Amino acid sequence: MQRDFRCLWVYEIADNSRTLNVDSTAMTLPMSDPTAWATAMNNLGMAPLGIAGQPILPDFDPALGMMTGIPPITPMMPGLGIVPPPIPPDMPVVKEIIHCKSCTLFPPNPNLPPPATRERPPGCKTVFVGGLPENGTEQIIVEVFEQCGEIIAIRKSKKNFCHIRFAEEYMVDKALYLSGYRIRLGSSTDKKDTGRLHVDFAQARDDLYEWECKQRMLAREERHRRRMEEERLRPPSPPPVVHYSDHECSIVAEKLKDDSKFSEAVQTLLTWIERGEVNRRSANNFYSMIQSANSHVRRLVNEKAAHEKDMEEAKEKFKQALSGILIQFEQIVAVYHSASKQKAWDHFTKAQRKNISVWCKQAEVGNFLFWREEEMEMSDDEIEETTETKETEESSLRWQLDAYRNEVELLKQEQGKAHREDDPNKEQQLKLLQQALQGMQQHLLKVQEEYKKKEAELEKLKDDKLQVEKMLENLKEKVHAIVSSIFIAYYSLSCGTSRNTRLKYNLHALVSVGIISTFLHVHPFGASIEYICSYLHRLDNKICTSDVECLMGRLQHTFKQEMTGVGASLEKRWKFCGFEGLKLT
């Protein structure tokens, strides 16, 4: 089928100073009807030119065209394929007229938005084409869309639309490029010979079936690849264990006596026993092999003890090294504290003082972390001791239970060897032993439950002990700070007086501080200085308000002053803060 196909992409530069035309391989454009050719170019606003470039209409006015602003395009320009190479999205695209043998395709207005499309179905190879001319035939549809790729099937409807199925998925994208084009059959302007193409994705069962088959094939390949990878990474299976024979039994017995081959021989012995190779004929051989395995218990116990001894020595070395590090930390912190005293502190610059303070804090934090690690190690040792005691108790109970079981089994064996006679004494003894065994089992369960309860109580007591110790430390620090501040205040207030006067004044101030503390403790929202002094005047009329306020101001760890109220009702109130920070966690 002979056809002419031509397309041009024009990239416009922002300043409209020039246009760049990108053309592909040139195609011959026969023109059988010059009048139809001139009419088509006139509708596009282009100067009608012949094949050789001569003007067909010498008095043509470009301003009368339908699409102004597009530079003249001569038919001598080579055409492009339907789908050009990708271009930058910020550059506008102008489509050109497409000539076929039986029809002509006119591009849409470049200023209009691109035509809307539905969501692409998976594996889509079928397109919906609407807006066909009423007189359009299947041959014309093939002529237009065969340029996009190989067409497998066309289903045309009587209502001016059709479905086209291509061979590959990428051909659908080429067909979507023609959406929005106006089609005209020949040179006719009849309404039945024109239409506007609308190309969109179509959902077809054949496309979905092929896509699912492809996905299943890919999934099978992926499973096969994973299976091969797992088989490659799977560790090799152990070698098979040989069957029991007298020859193999002698070999295994010799290996059991060798320390280097003991593990392999024990595995073989275990497999034989589980297979049921033990019988009356081979029982002596198996007993000798079990006895050989039992001879290694003492060696393993000695090795374990040696390793435990090495571990204890390593722990002792670690503790010694850690204690040395802690001593050095304390010495460094002592250096920082001595440098922070006023005797040496005044001679350092501001930057040097800042660095010394930062270094001191870092050293104190490091020392604290080391102490925490050591405490945690000590707690781990205690936990290990408790677990060891628990294991010893459980092992002793297990041994007793095993002993009772062995006695029951011996009684059963004796009963089977003896003649089957009705002996009520033996049955009664068997029942008693069974009851004793059940009682021991219940006793074991009760002991285990009691041990768990005691263990939980021990953990709780440990937590309470830690909390009490923390509270005690906080209380000691608080009391030390309060007492030191009180004595500093008393000394500063009584400076310059005689010894007897100072002693009398200190006792009087101590009594005042106790009374004020008790008074403010029962007033949690605080009280003004006048209210406090009015209470003190009932006990001693010689108390001065300024002295009381000065005394309370010096004891910052015991009393604090806050502002309460709003606006004109602002009031200074004193509160007791001696117990702040001593809160239960």
Coordinates of C-alpha atoms in Angstrom, one line a residue:
M1 CA 0.0 0.0 0.0
Q2 CA 1.4 3.3 -1.1
R3 CA 1.2 6.1 1.4
D4 CA 2.7 9.5 2.2
F5 CA 3.5 10.3 5.8
R6 CA 5.2 13.4 7.1
C7 CA 5.5 15.1 10.5
L8 CA 7.5 18.0 11.8
W9 CA 8.5 19.0 15.4
V10 CA 9.4 22.6 15.9
Y11 CA 11.2 23.8 19.0
E12 CA 10.6 27.4 19.8
I13 CA 13.2 29.5 21.7
A14 CA 11.9 31.8 24.5
D15 CA 12.9 35.0 22.7
N16 CA 11.1 34.0 19.4
S17 CA 14.2 35.1 17.6
R18 CA 14.6 31.8 15.7
T19 CA 13.1 28.4 15.2
L20 CA 14.9 25.0 15.0
N21 CA 13.5 22.4 12.7
V22 CA 14.5 18.8 13.3
D23 CA 13.8 16.6 10.3
S24 CA 14.3 12.9 9.7
T25 CA 14.8 11.0 6.5
A26 CA 13.3 12.8 3.5
M27 CA 10.2 11.3 1.9
T28 CA 8.8 12.0 -1.6
L29 CA 5.5 13.8 -1.6
P30 CA 3.7 13.3 -4.9
M31 CA 1.0 15.9 -5.6
S32 CA -1.7 14.6 -7.9
D33 CA -4.2 17.4 -7.3
P34 CA -2.6 20.9 -7.1
T35 CA -5.9 22.5 -6.1
A36 CA -6.4 20.2 -3.1
W37 CA -2.8 20.8 -2.1
A38 CA -3.2 24.5 -2.2
T39 CA -6.4 24.4 -0.2
A40 CA -4.8 22.3 2.6
M41 CA -1.8 24.6 2.9
N42 CA -4.1 27.6 2.8
N43 CA -6.1 26.3 5.8
L44 CA -2.9 26.0 7.7
G45 CA -1.8 29.5 6.9
M46 CA 1.2 28.5 4.8
A47 CA 2.2 29.7 1.4
P48 CA 1.1 27.2 -1.2
L49 CA 4.2 26.0 -3.1
G50 CA 4.8 23.4 -5.7
I51 CA 7.2 20.5 -5.6
A52 CA 9.9 22.6 -7.2
G53 CA 9.2 25.5 -4.8
Q54 CA 7.3 27.7 -7.2
P55 CA 4.2 29.5 -5.7
I56 CA 0.9 28.0 -6.7
L57 CA -1.1 31.1 -5.7
P58 CA 1.0 34.2 -6.3
D59 CA -1.4 36.6 -4.5
F60 CA -1.6 34.5 -1.3
D61 CA -1.9 36.4 2.0
P62 CA -0.5 34.5 5.1
A63 CA -2.7 36.6 7.4
L64 CA -5.8 34.9 6.0
G65 CA -4.8 31.4 7.2
M66 CA -6.3 29.4 10.0
M67 CA -3.0 29.1 12.0
T68 CA -1.1 32.3 12.0
G69 CA 2.2 32.8 13.6
I70 CA 3.8 29.7 12.1
P71 CA 6.6 30.3 9.7
P72 CA 6.0 29.0 6.1
I73 CA 6.8 25.3 5.6
T74 CA 7.7 24.1 2.2
P75 CA 6.8 20.7 0.9
M76 CA 10.5 20.2 0.0
M77 CA 11.3 19.7 3.7
P78 CA 12.0 16.1 4.7
G79 CA 9.4 14.4 7.0
L80 CA 9.7 12.8 10.3
G81 CA 8.4 9.5 11.9
I82 CA 5.2 9.6 14.0
V83 CA 7.0 9.4 17.3
P84 CA 10.1 11.7 17.4
P85 CA 12.9 11.4 20.0
P86 CA 12.0 12.8 23.5
I87 CA 12.3 16.6 23.9
P88 CA 12.6 18.8 26.9
P89 CA 9.2 19.3 28.6
D90 CA 9.6 23.1 28.8
M91 CA 9.8 23.5 25.0
P92 CA 6.4 23.9 23.2
V93 CA 5.7 21.4 20.4
V94 CA 3.9 22.2 17.2
K95 CA 2.6 19.2 15.2
E96 CA 2.4 19.4 11.4
I97 CA 0.0 18.0 8.8
I98 CA 0.2 14.3 8.0
H99 CA -0.6 13.2 4.4
C100 CA -1.8 9.7 3.7
K101 CA -2.9 8.1 0.4
S102 CA -6.7 8.4 1.1
C103 CA -6.9 11.0 3.8
T104 CA -5.2 14.0 5.4
L105 CA -4.6 14.5 9.2
F106 CA -4.5 18.1 10.5
P107 CA -2.9 18.8 13.8
P108 CA -4.8 20.3 16.8
N109 CA -4.3 23.8 18.1
P110 CA -0.9 23.8 20.0
N111 CA -2.3 26.3 22.6
L112 CA -5.0 23.8 23.7
P113 CA -4.2 21.3 26.6
P114 CA -3.2 17.8 25.7
P115 CA -6.2 15.4 25.3
A116 CA -7.2 13.5 28.5
T117 CA -6.6 9.7 28.8
R118 CA -7.7 7.1 31.2
E119 CA -5.3 5.1 33.5
R120 CA -3.2 2.7 31.5
P121 CA -4.2 -1.0 32.1
P122 CA -1.4 -3.5 32.8
G123 CA 0.0 -4.9 29.6
C124 CA -2.1 -2.6 27.4
K125 CA -1.7 -3.3 23.6
T126 CA -5.2 -2.2 22.5
V127 CA -6.3 1.4 21.9
F128 CA -9.7 2.9 21.5
V129 CA -10.1 5.3 18.5
G130 CA -13.1 7.5 18.4
G131 CA -14.3 10.4 16.2
L132 CA -13.8 8.5 12.9
P133 CA -15.6 9.8 9.8
E134 CA -18.8 8.1 8.9
N135 CA -17.5 7.1 5.5
G136 CA -14.2 5.8 7.0
T137 CA -13.3 2.2 6.2
E138 CA -11.1 -0.3 7.8
Q139 CA -8.6 0.2 5.0
I140 CA -8.3 3.9 5.9
I141 CA -7.8 3.0 9.6
V142 CA -5.0 0.6 8.7
E143 CA -3.5 3.2 6.4
V144 CA -3.3 5.8 9.3
F145 CA -2.3 3.6 12.2
E146 CA 0.0 1.1 10.5
Q147 CA 2.7 3.7 10.8
C148 CA 2.6 3.1 14.6
G149 CA 3.5 -0.6 14.3
E150 CA 2.2 -4.0 13.4
I151 CA -1.6 -4.3 13.7
I152 CA -2.9 -7.6 15.0
A153 CA -6.6 -7.0 14.9
I154 CA -9.2 -4.2 14.2
R155 CA -12.7 -4.3 15.6
K156 CA -14.7 -1.5 13.9
S157 CA -18.1 -0.4 15.1
K158 CA -20.9 1.3 13.1
K159 CA -20.9 4.2 15.6
N160 CA -17.7 5.8 14.3
F161 CA -15.2 4.2 16.6
C162 CA -13.0 1.1 16.6
H163 CA -10.5 -0.9 18.7
I164 CA -7.0 -1.6 17.4
R165 CA -4.7 -4.2 18.9
F166 CA -1.0 -3.9 18.2
A167 CA 1.8 -6.4 18.5
E168 CA 3.8 -4.6 21.2
E169 CA 3.1 -2.2 24.1
Y170 CA 5.3 0.6 22.9
M171 CA 3.2 1.0 19.7
V172 CA 0.3 2.2 21.8
D173 CA 2.3 5.3 22.8
K174 CA 2.8 6.0 19.1
A175 CA -0.9 5.7 18.5
L176 CA -1.7 8.1 21.3
Y177 CA 0.3 10.7 19.5
L178 CA -2.4 11.0 16.9
S179 CA -5.1 11.9 19.5
G180 CA -6.7 15.3 18.7
Y181 CA -5.9 15.3 15.0
R182 CA -8.6 16.2 12.5
I183 CA -9.0 13.7 9.7
R184 CA -10.4 14.5 6.3
L185 CA -11.0 11.9 3.5
G186 CA -9.5 13.1 0.3
S187 CA -10.3 16.8 -0.5
S188 CA -14.0 16.6 0.5
T189 CA -15.4 19.0 3.1
D190 CA -18.5 17.0 3.7
K191 CA -19.3 16.3 7.4
K192 CA -19.4 12.6 6.8
D193 CA -15.9 12.7 5.4
T194 CA -14.4 14.5 8.4
G195 CA -13.8 13.8 12.1
R196 CA -11.6 14.5 15.1
L197 CA -9.6 11.5 16.3
H198 CA -9.7 10.6 20.0
V199 CA -7.2 7.8 20.9
D200 CA -7.2 6.3 24.4
F201 CA -6.1 3.2 26.3
A202 CA -8.5 0.3 26.1
Q203 CA -8.9 -2.7 28.4
A204 CA -8.8 -6.0 26.6
R205 CA -9.0 -9.5 28.1
D206 CA -6.3 -10.8 25.7
D207 CA -3.9 -8.1 26.8
L208 CA -4.6 -8.9 30.5
Y209 CA -4.2 -12.6 29.9
E210 CA -0.9 -12.2 28.1
W211 CA 0.3 -9.8 30.9
E212 CA -0.7 -12.3 33.6
C213 CA 1.1 -15.1 31.8
K214 CA 4.2 -13.0 31.5
Q215 CA 4.0 -12.1 35.2
R216 CA 3.6 -15.8 36.1
M217 CA 6.6 -16.6 34.0
L218 CA 8.6 -13.9 35.7
A219 CA 7.5 -15.2 39.1
R220 CA 8.5 -18.8 38.2
E221 CA 11.9 -17.5 37.1
E222 CA 12.3 -15.6 40.4
R223 CA 11.3 -18.6 42.4
H224 CA 13.7 -20.8 40.5
R225 CA 16.5 -18.2 41.0
R226 CA 15.8 -18.0 44.8
R227 CA 15.7 -21.8 45.0
M228 CA 19.0 -22.1 43.3
E229 CA 20.5 -19.4 45.6
E230 CA 19.2 -21.1 48.7
E231 CA 20.6 -24.4 47.5
R232 CA 23.9 -22.7 46.9
L233 CA 24.0 -21.1 50.3
R234 CA 22.6 -24.1 52.2
P235 CA 25.3 -25.8 54.4
P236 CA 26.3 -29.3 53.3
S237 CA 24.4 -32.1 54.9
P238 CA 26.3 -34.2 57.5
P239 CA 27.8 -37.5 56.2
P240 CA 25.6 -40.6 56.6
V241 CA 26.1 -42.8 59.7
V242 CA 27.2 -46.3 58.9
H243 CA 25.0 -49.3 59.9
Y244 CA 25.9 -51.2 63.0
S245 CA 28.2 -54.2 62.8
D246 CA 30.8 -55.8 65.0
H247 CA 33.6 -54.3 63.0
E248 CA 32.1 -50.8 63.1
C249 CA 31.4 -51.2 66.8
S250 CA 35.1 -51.9 67.5
I251 CA 36.1 -48.8 65.4
V252 CA 33.7 -46.6 67.3
A253 CA 34.8 -48.0 70.6
E254 CA 38.4 -47.1 69.8
K255 CA 37.4 -43.6 68.7
L256 CA 35.5 -43.1 72.0
K257 CA 38.8 -43.5 73.8
D258 CA 40.5 -40.8 71.7
D259 CA 39.7 -37.2 72.8
S260 CA 40.0 -35.7 69.3
K261 CA 37.6 -38.2 67.8
F262 CA 35.2 -38.4 70.7
S263 CA 32.5 -36.0 69.2
E264 CA 32.2 -38.0 66.0
A265 CA 32.1 -41.3 67.8
V266 CA 29.4 -40.1 70.3
Q267 CA 27.2 -39.0 67.4
T268 CA 27.4 -42.4 65.8
L269 CA 26.7 -44.1 69.1
L270 CA 23.6 -41.9 69.6
T271 CA 22.3 -42.7 66.1
W272 CA 22.7 -46.4 66.6
I273 CA 20.8 -46.3 69.9
E274 CA 18.0 -44.2 68.4
R275 CA 17.7 -46.6 65.4
G276 CA 17.1 -49.5 67.8
E277 CA 20.3 -51.4 67.2
V278 CA 20.5 -52.5 70.9
N279 CA 19.5 -56.1 71.5
R280 CA 20.5 -58.9 73.7
R281 CA 23.4 -59.9 71.5
S282 CA 24.9 -56.4 71.2
A283 CA 23.9 -55.1 74.7
N284 CA 27.4 -55.8 76.1
N285 CA 29.1 -53.9 73.3
F286 CA 26.8 -50.9 73.7
Y287 CA 27.4 -50.9 77.5
S288 CA 31.1 -50.9 77.0
M289 CA 30.8 -47.9 74.6
I290 CA 28.5 -46.1 77.1
Q291 CA 31.1 -46.7 79.8
S292 CA 33.8 -45.3 77.6
A293 CA 31.7 -42.2 77.0
N294 CA 31.2 -41.9 80.7
S295 CA 34.9 -41.9 81.3
H296 CA 35.2 -38.5 79.6
V297 CA 32.9 -36.8 82.2
R298 CA 35.8 -36.3 84.6
R299 CA 37.9 -34.8 81.8
L300 CA 35.2 -32.4 80.8
V301 CA 34.6 -31.4 84.4
N302 CA 38.3 -30.6 84.9
E303 CA 38.3 -28.6 81.7
K304 CA 35.3 -26.6 82.8
A305 CA 37.0 -25.9 86.2
A306 CA 40.1 -24.8 84.4
H307 CA 38.1 -22.4 82.2
E308 CA 36.2 -21.0 85.1
K309 CA 39.5 -20.4 86.9
D310 CA 40.8 -18.5 83.9
M311 CA 37.6 -16.5 83.8
E312 CA 38.0 -15.6 87.5
E313 CA 41.6 -14.6 87.0
A314 CA 40.5 -12.4 84.0
K315 CA 37.8 -10.8 86.1
E316 CA 40.3 -10.1 88.9
K317 CA 42.7 -8.5 86.4
F318 CA 39.9 -6.4 85.0
K319 CA 38.8 -5.2 88.5
Q320 CA 42.4 -4.3 89.3
A321 CA 42.8 -2.3 86.1
L322 CA 39.4 -0.6 86.7
S323 CA 40.3 0.4 90.2
G324 CA 43.5 1.9 88.9
I325 CA 41.6 3.9 86.3
L326 CA 39.2 5.1 89.0
I327 CA 42.0 6.2 91.3
Q328 CA 43.5 8.2 88.4
F329 CA 40.1 9.8 87.7
E330 CA 39.8 10.8 91.4
Q331 CA 43.3 12.3 91.3
I332 CA 42.4 14.3 88.2
V333 CA 39.1 15.5 89.8
A334 CA 41.1 16.5 92.9
V335 CA 43.4 18.6 90.8
Y336 CA 40.5 20.4 89.2
H337 CA 38.9 21.0 92.6
S338 CA 42.1 22.4 94.0
A339 CA 42.5 24.7 91.0
S340 CA 39.0 25.9 91.5
K341 CA 39.8 27.3 95.0
Q342 CA 40.1 31.0 95.3
K343 CA 43.8 30.9 96.1
A344 CA 44.6 29.7 92.5
W345 CA 41.3 30.5 90.7
D346 CA 41.9 34.3 90.8
H347 CA 45.1 34.0 88.7
F348 CA 43.4 32.3 85.7
T349 CA 41.8 34.2 82.9
K350 CA 38.1 33.9 82.1
A351 CA 38.7 31.4 79.2
Q352 CA 41.0 29.3 81.3
R353 CA 38.4 29.1 84.1
K354 CA 35.7 28.1 81.6
N355 CA 37.9 25.3 80.3
I356 CA 38.8 24.1 83.8
S357 CA 35.1 23.9 84.7
V358 CA 34.2 22.0 81.6
W359 CA 37.1 19.5 82.2
C360 CA 36.0 19.0 85.8
K361 CA 32.5 18.2 84.8
Q362 CA 33.6 15.8 82.1
A363 CA 35.9 14.0 84.6
E364 CA 33.2 13.7 87.2
V365 CA 30.8 12.3 84.6
G366 CA 33.4 9.7 83.5
N367 CA 34.1 8.7 87.1
F368 CA 30.3 8.3 87.8
L369 CA 29.9 6.1 84.7
F370 CA 32.8 3.9 85.8
W371 CA 31.2 3.5 89.2
R372 CA 27.9 2.5 87.6
E373 CA 29.6 -0.1 85.5
E374 CA 31.3 -1.6 88.6
E375 CA 28.0 -1.7 90.5
M376 CA 26.3 -3.4 87.5
E377 CA 29.0 -6.0 87.5
M378 CA 28.6 -6.6 91.2
S379 CA 24.8 -7.0 90.7
D380 CA 25.5 -9.5 87.9
D381 CA 27.7 -11.5 90.2
E382 CA 24.9 -11.6 92.8
I383 CA 22.4 -12.8 90.1
E384 CA 24.8 -15.5 89.1
E385 CA 25.1 -16.7 92.7
T386 CA 21.3 -16.9 93.0
T387 CA 21.0 -18.8 89.7
E388 CA 23.7 -21.2 90.9
T389 CA 21.9 -21.9 94.1
K390 CA 18.6 -22.4 92.2
E391 CA 20.3 -24.8 89.8
T392 CA 21.8 -26.8 92.7
E393 CA 18.4 -27.1 94.4
E394 CA 16.6 -28.2 91.2
S395 CA 19.4 -30.7 90.4
S396 CA 19.1 -32.3 93.9
L397 CA 15.4 -32.6 93.5
R398 CA 15.8 -34.1 90.0
W399 CA 18.3 -36.6 91.4
Q400 CA 15.8 -37.7 94.1
L401 CA 13.0 -38.0 91.5
D402 CA 15.3 -40.1 89.2
A403 CA 16.1 -42.4 92.2
Y404 CA 12.4 -43.0 92.8
R405 CA 11.8 -43.7 89.2
N406 CA 14.7 -46.2 89.1
E407 CA 13.2 -48.0 92.1
V408 CA 9.8 -48.2 90.4
E409 CA 11.4 -49.5 87.2
L410 CA 13.4 -52.2 89.1
L411 CA 10.1 -53.3 90.8
K412 CA 8.4 -53.6 87.4
Q413 CA 11.3 -55.7 86.1
E414 CA 11.2 -58.0 89.1
Q415 CA 7.5 -58.4 88.7
G416 CA 7.9 -59.3 85.0
K417 CA 10.6 -61.8 85.6
A418 CA 8.7 -63.6 88.4
H419 CA 5.8 -65.9 87.7
R420 CA 2.5 -64.3 87.1
E421 CA 0.9 -65.0 90.4
D422 CA -1.6 -62.8 92.3
D423 CA 0.4 -61.3 95.1
P424 CA -1.5 -58.6 96.9
N425 CA 1.6 -57.5 98.8
K426 CA 3.5 -56.6 95.7
E427 CA 0.6 -54.7 94.2
Q428 CA 0.2 -52.8 97.4
Q429 CA 3.9 -51.9 97.4
L430 CA 3.7 -50.8 93.8
K431 CA 0.8 -48.6 94.6
L432 CA 2.6 -47.1 97.6
L433 CA 5.6 -46.4 95.5
Q434 CA 3.5 -44.7 92.8
Q435 CA 1.8 -42.6 95.4
A436 CA 5.2 -41.7 96.9
L437 CA 6.4 -40.7 93.4
Q438 CA 3.4 -38.5 92.9
G439 CA 3.9 -36.9 96.3
M440 CA 7.5 -36.2 95.4
Q441 CA 6.4 -34.6 92.1
Q442 CA 3.9 -32.4 93.9
H443 CA 6.5 -31.5 96.5
L444 CA 8.9 -30.5 93.7
L445 CA 6.3 -28.3 92.1
K446 CA 5.5 -26.6 95.4
V447 CA 9.2 -26.0 96.1
Q448 CA 9.7 -24.5 92.7
E449 CA 6.8 -22.1 93.2
E450 CA 8.0 -21.1 96.7
Y451 CA 11.5 -20.5 95.2
K452 CA 10.0 -18.3 92.5
K453 CA 8.0 -16.3 95.1
K454 CA 11.1 -15.9 97.3
E455 CA 13.1 -14.8 94.3
A456 CA 10.5 -12.1 93.4
E457 CA 10.5 -10.9 97.0
L458 CA 14.3 -10.7 97.0
E459 CA 14.3 -8.6 93.9
K460 CA 11.7 -6.3 95.4
L461 CA 13.7 -6.0 98.6
K462 CA 16.8 -5.1 96.5
D463 CA 14.8 -2.4 94.7
D464 CA 13.5 -1.0 98.1
K465 CA 17.1 -1.1 99.5
L466 CA 18.4 0.9 96.5
Q467 CA 15.6 3.5 96.9
V468 CA 16.2 3.9 100.6
E469 CA 19.9 4.3 100.0
K470 CA 19.2 7.0 97.4
M471 CA 16.8 8.8 99.8
L472 CA 19.4 8.6 102.6
E473 CA 22.1 10.1 100.5
N474 CA 19.8 12.9 99.3
L475 CA 18.8 13.6 103.0
K476 CA 22.4 13.6 104.1
E477 CA 23.3 16.1 101.4
K478 CA 20.3 18.3 102.2
V479 CA 20.9 18.3 105.9
H480 CA 24.6 19.1 105.4
A481 CA 23.8 22.0 103.2
I482 CA 21.1 23.3 105.6
V483 CA 23.4 23.0 108.6
S484 CA 26.3 24.6 106.9
S485 CA 24.2 27.6 105.6
I486 CA 22.7 28.0 109.1
F487 CA 26.1 28.2 110.8
I488 CA 27.4 30.5 108.2
A489 CA 24.5 32.8 108.7
Y490 CA 24.8 32.7 112.5
Y491 CA 28.5 33.4 112.3
S492 CA 28.1 36.4 110.0
L493 CA 25.3 37.8 112.2
S494 CA 27.2 37.4 115.4
C495 CA 30.6 38.5 114.2
G496 CA 32.1 41.2 116.3
T497 CA 30.5 40.3 119.6
S498 CA 31.8 38.4 122.6
R499 CA 31.9 34.7 122.9
N500 CA 29.1 34.5 125.5
T501 CA 27.0 36.9 123.5
R502 CA 27.6 34.9 120.3
L503 CA 26.6 31.6 122.0
K504 CA 23.4 33.2 123.4
Y505 CA 22.6 34.7 120.0
N506 CA 23.2 31.4 118.2
L507 CA 20.9 29.5 120.5
H508 CA 18.3 32.2 120.1
A509 CA 18.6 32.0 116.3
L510 CA 18.4 28.2 116.3
V511 CA 15.2 28.3 118.3
S512 CA 13.8 31.0 115.9
V513 CA 14.7 29.0 112.8
G514 CA 13.0 25.9 114.3
I515 CA 9.8 27.9 115.2
I516 CA 9.7 29.5 111.8
S517 CA 10.2 26.2 110.0
T518 CA 7.4 24.6 112.0
F519 CA 5.1 27.6 111.3
L520 CA 5.8 27.6 107.5
H521 CA 5.5 23.8 107.3
V522 CA 1.8 24.0 108.4
H523 CA 1.3 26.9 105.9
P524 CA 2.1 25.3 102.5
F525 CA 1.1 28.4 100.5
G526 CA 3.6 30.6 102.5
A527 CA 3.2 33.6 104.8
S528 CA 4.3 37.2 104.8
I529 CA 7.1 38.5 107.0
E530 CA 4.6 40.5 109.1
Y531 CA 2.5 37.4 109.7
I532 CA 5.6 35.4 110.8
C533 CA 6.8 38.2 113.1
S534 CA 3.4 38.6 114.7
Y535 CA 3.6 34.9 115.5
L536 CA 7.1 35.2 116.9
H537 CA 6.1 38.3 119.0
R538 CA 3.8 36.1 121.1
L539 CA 6.9 34.2 122.2
D540 CA 9.5 37.0 122.4
N541 CA 8.6 40.8 122.1
K542 CA 12.3 41.7 121.4
I543 CA 12.4 40.1 117.9
C544 CA 13.0 42.5 115.1
T545 CA 11.4 42.1 111.7
S546 CA 14.6 43.1 109.8
D547 CA 16.6 40.5 111.7
V548 CA 14.1 37.7 111.0
E549 CA 14.0 38.6 107.3
C550 CA 17.9 38.8 107.1
L551 CA 18.2 35.4 108.9
M552 CA 15.7 33.8 106.5
G553 CA 17.4 35.3 103.4
R554 CA 20.7 33.8 104.4
L555 CA 19.2 30.3 104.7
Q556 CA 18.4 29.7 101.0
H557 CA 18.3 25.9 101.3
T558 CA 15.6 26.2 104.0
F559 CA 13.5 29.2 103.1
K560 CA 12.6 30.9 99.8
Q561 CA 10.7 34.0 98.9
E562 CA 8.0 34.1 96.2
M563 CA 5.7 36.8 94.7
T564 CA 2.0 36.0 94.8
G565 CA -1.1 37.8 93.6
V566 CA -1.9 39.9 90.6
G567 CA -1.6 43.7 90.0
A568 CA -2.1 45.8 93.1
S569 CA -2.5 42.7 95.3
L570 CA 1.1 41.5 94.8
E571 CA 2.6 40.2 98.0
K572 CA 5.9 38.7 99.1
R573 CA 5.5 35.4 100.8
W574 CA 8.1 33.1 102.5
K575 CA 7.9 29.3 102.1
F576 CA 9.7 26.4 103.7
C577 CA 11.8 24.4 101.2
G578 CA 13.9 22.3 103.4
F579 CA 12.2 19.0 102.3
E580 CA 12.2 19.7 98.6
G581 CA 14.0 17.1 96.5
L582 CA 13.3 14.3 99.1
K583 CA 10.6 12.6 97.0
L584 CA 9.9 9.0 96.7
T585 CA 10.6 7.6 93.2

